[in-house]
């Protein structure tokens, strides 16, 4: 992923190293050690994309849309530092420029997004779009009535199988009765109904981790789409989460098989047009970098390849 479509997950990467850094001359590539929702999504989308991001750590260009999402997330997180009465649309909008400046100080390379914007017009429009997304949130939730138990919560657990799961949860709400709600902000538009299950995969992943960590199945999963002003909710059960666990185990077996054999096949889709790695992709006439890990014969390849087709 390089820089996440919503926020950095540098502390939740599936292998060592910083996202998008690239394997440097003296740096030794290592096999993945854990799974996050973003990386799981990468592998399901395209195994070769997963390799480029996790094994090769190829650099990716910063995206204006993804960076805007990071700024919006920062504002929605920090707004809860203020007393309830001060959590207003005006205050939230006023936080956007400061959140951008803080992010820019942490990641100076983001300045290239507006390198050709001498007059600052594009930056001003971009900031205004971020402010509009922040303001729309107030039509979907009332922060004066919310006191999140956790914000930007890093979670990690190891399943009985040995698979390590990691990720960041935007917000966790806990009712006086102990019921847990997991909330995730999306700065894009809500998917069409036929694609809702894919959008919920990330949330079910988090629900599984929380269940395994705390022994409580979250009462509700909530996706807040600021781009379209929609809220998607789902109430999971234990059967749901066991199904997610089985899917993740099959996915991890397929990843391990590809890691050992070096067989990372591209999976062409419409999303290829937005991929930064076309120059290295055989589907576009490119050649992947020399595989940096030792290649070994497949173990039970037929069985694992069959499972891969089910993930």
mmCIF file of C-alpha atoms in Angstrom:
data_model
loop_
_atom_site.group_PDB
_atom_site.id
_atom_site.type_symbol
_atom_site.label_atom_id
_atom_site.label_comp_id
_atom_site.label_asym_id
_atom_site.label_seq_id
_atom_site.Cartn_x
_atom_site.Cartn_y
_atom_site.Cartn_z
ATOM 1 C CA UNK A 1 0.000 0.000 0.000
ATOM 2 C CA UNK A 2 2.878 2.402 0.580
ATOM 3 C CA UNK A 3 0.818 5.128 2.211
ATOM 4 C CA UNK A 4 -2.563 3.803 3.208
ATOM 5 C CA UNK A 5 -5.656 4.968 1.377
ATOM 6 C CA UNK A 6 -6.799 6.360 4.676
ATOM 7 C CA UNK A 7 -3.818 6.512 7.041
ATOM 8 C CA UNK A 8 -0.358 5.154 7.644
ATOM 9 C CA UNK A 9 -0.216 1.636 9.025
ATOM 10 C CA UNK A 10 3.526 1.654 9.479
ATOM 11 C CA UNK A 11 3.291 0.022 12.892
ATOM 12 C CA UNK A 12 1.010 -2.675 11.514
ATOM 13 C CA UNK A 13 3.020 -3.764 8.505
ATOM 14 C CA UNK A 14 3.180 -7.469 7.706
ATOM 15 C CA UNK A 15 6.950 -7.494 7.425
ATOM 16 C CA UNK A 16 9.875 -5.385 8.650
ATOM 17 C CA UNK A 17 10.714 -1.994 7.216
ATOM 18 C CA UNK A 18 8.813 1.177 6.515
ATOM 19 C CA UNK A 19 6.038 1.222 3.910
ATOM 20 C CA UNK A 20 7.216 2.278 0.481
ATOM 21 C CA UNK A 21 10.879 2.425 1.510
ATOM 22 C CA UNK A 22 12.141 -0.187 -0.940
ATOM 23 C CA UNK A 23 14.691 -2.873 -0.158
ATOM 24 C CA UNK A 24 17.986 -0.985 -0.010
ATOM 25 C CA UNK A 25 21.448 -2.293 -0.884
ATOM 26 C CA UNK A 26 22.400 -3.434 2.606
ATOM 27 C CA UNK A 27 18.875 -4.346 3.719
ATOM 28 C CA UNK A 28 17.903 -7.989 3.741
ATOM 29 C CA UNK A 29 14.426 -8.905 2.574
ATOM 30 C CA UNK A 30 12.471 -11.110 4.960
ATOM 31 C CA UNK A 31 9.283 -13.120 4.602
ATOM 32 C CA UNK A 32 6.049 -11.618 5.951
ATOM 33 C CA UNK A 33 5.374 -12.246 9.620
ATOM 34 C CA UNK A 34 1.808 -10.993 10.109
ATOM 35 C CA UNK A 35 -1.332 -9.965 8.309
ATOM 36 C CA UNK A 36 -3.206 -6.662 8.363
ATOM 37 C CA UNK A 37 -6.486 -5.832 6.594
ATOM 38 C CA UNK A 38 -4.704 -3.747 3.961
ATOM 39 C CA UNK A 39 -2.196 -6.448 3.137
ATOM 40 C CA UNK A 40 -4.862 -9.142 3.090
ATOM 41 C CA UNK A 41 -6.787 -6.976 0.648
ATOM 42 C CA UNK A 42 -3.677 -6.550 -1.488
ATOM 43 C CA UNK A 43 -3.166 -10.294 -1.824
ATOM 44 C CA UNK A 44 -6.801 -10.930 -2.670
ATOM 45 C CA UNK A 45 -6.648 -8.167 -5.270
ATOM 46 C CA UNK A 46 -3.326 -9.235 -6.790
ATOM 47 C CA UNK A 47 -0.642 -11.525 -5.302
ATOM 48 C CA UNK A 48 2.073 -9.705 -7.272
ATOM 49 C CA UNK A 49 0.986 -6.385 -5.772
ATOM 50 C CA UNK A 50 1.348 -7.949 -2.323
ATOM 51 C CA UNK A 51 4.874 -9.052 -3.205
ATOM 52 C CA UNK A 52 5.855 -5.595 -4.483
ATOM 53 C CA UNK A 53 4.633 -3.945 -1.289
ATOM 54 C CA UNK A 54 5.602 -6.478 1.398
ATOM 55 C CA UNK A 55 8.581 -8.416 -0.006
ATOM 56 C CA UNK A 56 10.220 -5.920 -2.391
ATOM 57 C CA UNK A 57 8.925 -2.813 -0.598
ATOM 58 C CA UNK A 58 8.895 -0.859 -3.835
ATOM 59 C CA UNK A 59 8.324 2.890 -3.379
ATOM 60 C CA UNK A 60 4.972 4.397 -4.328
ATOM 61 C CA UNK A 61 4.119 7.960 -5.179
ATOM 62 C CA UNK A 62 2.100 9.861 -2.577
ATOM 63 C CA UNK A 63 -1.534 10.347 -3.488
ATOM 64 C CA UNK A 64 -3.445 13.584 -2.935
ATOM 65 C CA UNK A 65 -6.623 11.638 -2.114
ATOM 66 C CA UNK A 66 -4.913 9.292 0.353
ATOM 67 C CA UNK A 67 -3.056 12.160 2.014
ATOM 68 C CA UNK A 68 -6.292 14.109 2.357
ATOM 69 C CA UNK A 69 -7.786 11.056 4.043
ATOM 70 C CA UNK A 70 -4.903 10.976 6.505
ATOM 71 C CA UNK A 71 -5.470 14.643 7.373
ATOM 72 C CA UNK A 72 -9.201 14.094 7.864
ATOM 73 C CA UNK A 73 -8.565 11.088 10.100
ATOM 74 C CA UNK A 74 -6.162 13.126 12.216
ATOM 75 C CA UNK A 75 -8.760 15.865 12.728
ATOM 76 C CA UNK A 76 -11.519 13.416 13.679
ATOM 77 C CA UNK A 77 -9.200 11.730 16.145
ATOM 78 C CA UNK A 78 -7.935 14.910 17.793
ATOM 79 C CA UNK A 79 -11.317 16.602 17.958
ATOM 80 C CA UNK A 80 -12.203 14.361 20.900
ATOM 81 C CA UNK A 81 -9.361 15.904 22.899
ATOM 82 C CA UNK A 82 -11.590 18.978 23.256
ATOM 83 C CA UNK A 83 -14.509 19.247 25.689
ATOM 84 C CA UNK A 84 -17.805 18.097 24.172
ATOM 85 C CA UNK A 85 -19.171 21.629 23.809
ATOM 86 C CA UNK A 86 -16.196 22.629 21.655
ATOM 87 C CA UNK A 87 -16.586 19.785 19.165
ATOM 88 C CA UNK A 88 -18.228 21.917 16.507
ATOM 89 C CA UNK A 89 -17.970 21.994 12.706
ATOM 90 C CA UNK A 90 -16.237 25.377 12.896
ATOM 91 C CA UNK A 91 -13.605 24.109 15.301
ATOM 92 C CA UNK A 92 -13.083 20.948 13.275
ATOM 93 C CA UNK A 93 -12.616 22.827 9.997
ATOM 94 C CA UNK A 94 -10.123 25.123 11.675
ATOM 95 C CA UNK A 95 -8.007 22.095 12.622
ATOM 96 C CA UNK A 96 -7.446 20.981 9.009
ATOM 97 C CA UNK A 97 -4.546 23.331 8.053
ATOM 98 C CA UNK A 98 -2.687 22.480 11.250
ATOM 99 C CA UNK A 99 -3.162 18.743 10.667
ATOM 100 C CA UNK A 100 -1.723 19.148 7.164
ATOM 101 C CA UNK A 101 1.286 21.093 8.426
ATOM 102 C CA UNK A 102 1.972 18.480 11.087
ATOM 103 C CA UNK A 103 1.782 15.665 8.543
ATOM 104 C CA UNK A 104 4.033 17.567 6.146
ATOM 105 C CA UNK A 105 6.619 18.046 8.881
ATOM 106 C CA UNK A 106 6.588 14.293 9.521
ATOM 107 C CA UNK A 107 6.716 13.394 5.832
ATOM 108 C CA UNK A 108 8.415 16.188 3.844
ATOM 109 C CA UNK A 109 8.157 14.176 0.619
ATOM 110 C CA UNK A 110 4.445 15.008 0.536
ATOM 111 C CA UNK A 111 5.399 18.510 -0.585
ATOM 112 C CA UNK A 112 5.797 17.072 -4.082
ATOM 113 C CA UNK A 113 2.024 16.801 -4.284
ATOM 114 C CA UNK A 114 1.909 20.575 -4.773
ATOM 115 C CA UNK A 115 5.370 21.188 -6.241
ATOM 116 C CA UNK A 116 3.878 22.781 -9.379
ATOM 117 C CA UNK A 117 1.355 24.873 -7.445
ATOM 118 C CA UNK A 118 3.321 28.100 -7.111
ATOM 119 C CA UNK A 119 0.228 30.216 -6.458
ATOM 120 C CA UNK A 120 -1.206 27.810 -3.903
ATOM 121 C CA UNK A 121 -4.560 27.490 -5.659
ATOM 122 C CA UNK A 122 -4.521 23.682 -5.801
ATOM 123 C CA UNK A 123 -3.468 23.425 -2.175
ATOM 124 C CA UNK A 124 -6.271 25.774 -1.131
ATOM 125 C CA UNK A 125 -8.823 23.694 -3.046
ATOM 126 C CA UNK A 126 -7.442 20.494 -1.554
ATOM 127 C CA UNK A 127 -7.659 21.865 1.982
ATOM 128 C CA UNK A 128 -11.203 23.080 1.341
ATOM 129 C CA UNK A 129 -12.168 19.568 0.210
ATOM 130 C CA UNK A 130 -10.714 18.152 3.414
ATOM 131 C CA UNK A 131 -12.668 20.716 5.445
ATOM 132 C CA UNK A 132 -15.877 19.770 3.634
ATOM 133 C CA UNK A 133 -15.353 16.088 4.466
ATOM 134 C CA UNK A 134 -14.789 16.937 8.121
ATOM 135 C CA UNK A 135 -17.921 19.068 8.210
ATOM 136 C CA UNK A 136 -20.025 16.341 6.578
ATOM 137 C CA UNK A 137 -19.179 14.037 9.459
ATOM 138 C CA UNK A 138 -21.327 16.205 11.747
ATOM 139 C CA UNK A 139 -24.406 15.311 9.675
ATOM 140 C CA UNK A 140 -23.703 11.604 10.306
ATOM 141 C CA UNK A 141 -22.642 11.548 13.960
ATOM 142 C CA UNK A 142 -22.861 13.923 16.915
ATOM 143 C CA UNK A 143 -19.436 14.113 18.586
ATOM 144 C CA UNK A 144 -20.869 16.069 21.515
ATOM 145 C CA UNK A 145 -22.669 12.869 22.563
ATOM 146 C CA UNK A 146 -19.733 10.519 22.034
ATOM 147 C CA UNK A 147 -16.874 9.664 24.360
ATOM 148 C CA UNK A 148 -14.820 7.019 22.524
ATOM 149 C CA UNK A 149 -13.118 4.384 24.637
ATOM 150 C CA UNK A 150 -10.264 4.233 22.120
ATOM 151 C CA UNK A 151 -9.046 6.222 19.115
ATOM 152 C CA UNK A 152 -6.518 5.031 16.551
ATOM 153 C CA UNK A 153 -6.218 1.827 18.543
ATOM 154 C CA UNK A 154 -3.418 -0.520 17.517
ATOM 155 C CA UNK A 155 -4.484 -4.131 17.987
ATOM 156 C CA UNK A 156 -2.493 -7.319 17.587
ATOM 157 C CA UNK A 157 -3.219 -10.930 18.412
ATOM 158 C CA UNK A 158 -1.891 -14.379 17.588
ATOM 159 C CA UNK A 159 -4.469 -17.010 16.658
ATOM 160 C CA UNK A 160 -4.233 -20.601 17.872
ATOM 161 C CA UNK A 161 -2.833 -21.461 14.436
ATOM 162 C CA UNK A 162 0.110 -19.106 15.018
ATOM 163 C CA UNK A 163 -1.116 -16.481 12.538
ATOM 164 C CA UNK A 164 -0.433 -12.958 13.819
ATOM 165 C CA UNK A 165 -3.074 -10.340 12.987
ATOM 166 C CA UNK A 166 -2.456 -6.595 13.276
ATOM 167 C CA UNK A 167 -4.210 -3.363 12.493
ATOM 168 C CA UNK A 168 -5.409 0.079 13.539
ATOM 169 C CA UNK A 169 -9.022 0.762 14.497
ATOM 170 C CA UNK A 170 -10.211 4.343 14.006
ATOM 171 C CA UNK A 171 -12.561 4.354 16.974
ATOM 172 C CA UNK A 172 -13.931 1.994 19.606
ATOM 173 C CA UNK A 173 -17.092 2.936 21.502
ATOM 174 C CA UNK A 174 -18.123 1.023 24.615
ATOM 175 C CA UNK A 175 -21.673 1.340 25.961
ATOM 176 C CA UNK A 176 -22.379 1.432 29.713
ATOM 177 C CA UNK A 177 -23.680 -2.128 29.279
ATOM 178 C CA UNK A 178 -20.292 -3.190 27.889
ATOM 179 C CA UNK A 179 -21.358 -3.560 24.262
ATOM 180 C CA UNK A 180 -18.594 -2.661 21.809
ATOM 181 C CA UNK A 181 -18.933 -0.733 18.571
ATOM 182 C CA UNK A 182 -16.067 -0.531 16.074
ATOM 183 C CA UNK A 183 -16.109 2.556 13.843
ATOM 184 C CA UNK A 184 -14.070 3.258 10.731
ATOM 185 C CA UNK A 185 -14.023 6.509 8.740
ATOM 186 C CA UNK A 186 -13.832 6.401 4.949
ATOM 187 C CA UNK A 187 -13.252 9.572 2.951
ATOM 188 C CA UNK A 188 -14.556 7.994 -0.245
ATOM 189 C CA UNK A 189 -18.081 7.095 -1.284
ATOM 190 C CA UNK A 190 -20.049 4.116 -0.042
ATOM 191 C CA UNK A 191 -19.860 1.059 -2.308
ATOM 192 C CA UNK A 192 -22.855 -0.223 -4.173
ATOM 193 C CA UNK A 193 -24.790 -2.920 -2.281
ATOM 194 C CA UNK A 194 -23.251 -5.778 -4.291
ATOM 195 C CA UNK A 195 -19.794 -4.677 -3.121
ATOM 196 C CA UNK A 196 -20.684 -4.078 0.534
ATOM 197 C CA UNK A 197 -19.263 -7.431 1.665
ATOM 198 C CA UNK A 198 -15.808 -6.448 0.455
ATOM 199 C CA UNK A 199 -16.033 -3.210 2.389
ATOM 200 C CA UNK A 200 -17.026 -5.079 5.549
ATOM 201 C CA UNK A 201 -14.072 -7.485 5.337
ATOM 202 C CA UNK A 202 -11.783 -4.988 7.065
ATOM 203 C CA UNK A 203 -14.295 -4.462 9.853
ATOM 204 C CA UNK A 204 -14.816 -8.188 10.397
ATOM 205 C CA UNK A 205 -11.032 -8.561 10.554
ATOM 206 C CA UNK A 206 -10.944 -6.007 13.388
ATOM 207 C CA UNK A 207 -13.910 -7.660 15.086
ATOM 208 C CA UNK A 208 -12.099 -11.002 15.030
ATOM 209 C CA UNK A 209 -8.994 -9.450 16.610
ATOM 210 C CA UNK A 210 -11.037 -7.728 19.324
ATOM 211 C CA UNK A 211 -12.933 -10.944 20.027
ATOM 212 C CA UNK A 212 -9.723 -12.928 20.390
ATOM 213 C CA UNK A 213 -8.130 -10.222 22.553
ATOM 214 C CA UNK A 214 -11.044 -9.394 24.844
ATOM 215 C CA UNK A 215 -13.370 -12.351 24.576
ATOM 216 C CA UNK A 216 -16.233 -10.090 23.459
ATOM 217 C CA UNK A 217 -17.831 -10.127 20.011
ATOM 218 C CA UNK A 218 -18.369 -6.481 18.990
ATOM 219 C CA UNK A 219 -22.063 -5.621 18.944
ATOM 220 C CA UNK A 220 -21.807 -3.410 15.856
ATOM 221 C CA UNK A 221 -19.434 -2.595 13.019
ATOM 222 C CA UNK A 222 -19.905 0.857 11.523
ATOM 223 C CA UNK A 223 -18.413 2.348 8.369
ATOM 224 C CA UNK A 224 -18.829 6.116 8.034
ATOM 225 C CA UNK A 225 -18.471 7.273 4.419
ATOM 226 C CA UNK A 226 -17.704 10.980 4.391
ATOM 227 C CA UNK A 227 -17.514 11.169 0.602
ATOM 228 C CA UNK A 228 -21.163 10.280 0.111
ATOM 229 C CA UNK A 229 -22.641 10.884 3.550
ATOM 230 C CA UNK A 230 -23.606 7.251 4.159
ATOM 231 C CA UNK A 231 -23.282 5.011 7.199
ATOM 232 C CA UNK A 232 -23.008 1.249 6.715
ATOM 233 C CA UNK A 233 -23.557 -0.961 9.771
ATOM 234 C CA UNK A 234 -23.318 -4.672 10.420
ATOM 235 C CA UNK A 235 -23.897 -6.718 13.567
ATOM 236 C CA UNK A 236 -21.552 -9.727 13.543
ATOM 237 C CA UNK A 237 -21.945 -13.044 15.307
ATOM 238 C CA UNK A 238 -19.478 -15.690 16.368
ATOM 239 C CA UNK A 239 -20.226 -17.738 13.241
ATOM 240 C CA UNK A 240 -19.307 -14.727 11.089
ATOM 241 C CA UNK A 241 -15.985 -14.281 12.834
ATOM 242 C CA UNK A 242 -15.110 -17.966 12.711
ATOM 243 C CA UNK A 243 -15.706 -17.795 8.968
ATOM 244 C CA UNK A 244 -13.380 -14.797 8.710
ATOM 245 C CA UNK A 245 -10.751 -16.691 10.693
ATOM 246 C CA UNK A 246 -10.956 -19.662 8.308
ATOM 247 C CA UNK A 247 -10.648 -17.328 5.336
ATOM 248 C CA UNK A 248 -7.602 -15.598 6.800
ATOM 249 C CA UNK A 249 -5.918 -18.928 7.553
ATOM 250 C CA UNK A 250 -6.422 -20.073 3.952
ATOM 251 C CA UNK A 251 -5.149 -16.713 2.746
ATOM 252 C CA UNK A 252 -2.060 -16.946 4.951
ATOM 253 C CA UNK A 253 -1.296 -20.461 3.676
ATOM 254 C CA UNK A 254 -1.444 -19.136 0.122
ATOM 255 C CA UNK A 255 0.880 -16.255 1.050
ATOM 256 C CA UNK A 256 3.336 -18.642 2.684
ATOM 257 C CA UNK A 257 3.281 -20.899 -0.371
ATOM 258 C CA UNK A 258 3.994 -17.962 -2.690
ATOM 259 C CA UNK A 259 6.748 -16.763 -0.348
ATOM 260 C CA UNK A 260 8.497 -20.130 -0.461
ATOM 261 C CA UNK A 261 8.122 -20.751 -4.188
ATOM 262 C CA UNK A 262 8.480 -17.166 -5.426
ATOM 263 C CA UNK A 263 5.318 -17.672 -7.505
ATOM 264 C CA UNK A 264 3.519 -14.334 -7.205
ATOM 265 C CA UNK A 265 1.128 -14.162 -10.122
ATOM 266 C CA UNK A 266 -0.509 -10.922 -11.256
ATOM 267 C CA UNK A 267 -4.282 -10.788 -11.242
ATOM 268 C CA UNK A 268 -5.380 -8.166 -13.804
ATOM 269 C CA UNK A 269 -8.421 -6.072 -12.896
ATOM 270 C CA UNK A 270 -9.712 -2.575 -13.595
ATOM 271 C CA UNK A 271 -7.662 -1.425 -10.594
ATOM 272 C CA UNK A 272 -4.441 -2.006 -12.552
ATOM 273 C CA UNK A 273 -4.823 1.465 -14.057
ATOM 274 C CA UNK A 274 -4.082 3.007 -10.656
ATOM 275 C CA UNK A 275 -1.115 0.768 -9.811
ATOM 276 C CA UNK A 276 2.300 2.394 -9.350
ATOM 277 C CA UNK A 277 4.121 -0.788 -10.340
ATOM 278 C CA UNK A 278 3.204 -1.245 -14.002
ATOM 279 C CA UNK A 279 6.878 -0.899 -14.998
ATOM 280 C CA UNK A 280 7.607 -4.079 -12.996
ATOM 281 C CA UNK A 281 4.464 -5.999 -13.944
ATOM 282 C CA UNK A 282 4.496 -8.652 -16.702
ATOM 283 C CA UNK A 283 0.927 -7.700 -17.612
ATOM 284 C CA UNK A 284 2.328 -4.366 -18.822
ATOM 285 C CA UNK A 285 5.520 -5.722 -20.365
ATOM 286 C CA UNK A 286 7.574 -5.149 -17.222
ATOM 287 C CA UNK A 287 9.936 -7.405 -15.301
ATOM 288 C CA UNK A 288 9.690 -7.854 -11.527
ATOM 289 C CA UNK A 289 12.851 -7.259 -9.478
ATOM 290 C CA UNK A 290 15.036 -10.274 -8.760
ATOM 291 C CA UNK A 291 13.246 -12.217 -6.042
ATOM 292 C CA UNK A 292 15.106 -11.390 -2.816
ATOM 293 C CA UNK A 293 14.157 -14.531 -0.859
ATOM 294 C CA UNK A 294 15.354 -18.125 -1.156
ATOM 295 C CA UNK A 295 13.076 -20.214 -3.363
ATOM 296 C CA UNK A 296 12.089 -23.688 -2.210
ATOM 297 C CA UNK A 297 9.868 -26.366 -3.781
ATOM 298 C CA UNK A 298 6.187 -26.154 -2.918
ATOM 299 C CA UNK A 299 5.012 -28.175 0.081
ATOM 300 C CA UNK A 300 1.622 -29.725 -0.490
ATOM 301 C CA UNK A 301 1.292 -27.269 -3.333
ATOM 302 C CA UNK A 302 -1.834 -28.773 -4.810
ATOM 303 C CA UNK A 303 -3.754 -28.579 -1.558
ATOM 304 C CA UNK A 304 -2.663 -25.021 -0.770
ATOM 305 C CA UNK A 305 -3.225 -23.778 -4.302
ATOM 306 C CA UNK A 306 -6.736 -25.173 -4.028
ATOM 307 C CA UNK A 307 -7.307 -23.256 -0.806
ATOM 308 C CA UNK A 308 -5.939 -20.116 -2.413
ATOM 309 C CA UNK A 309 -8.689 -20.285 -4.984
ATOM 310 C CA UNK A 310 -11.250 -20.169 -2.173
ATOM 311 C CA UNK A 311 -9.974 -17.061 -0.354
#
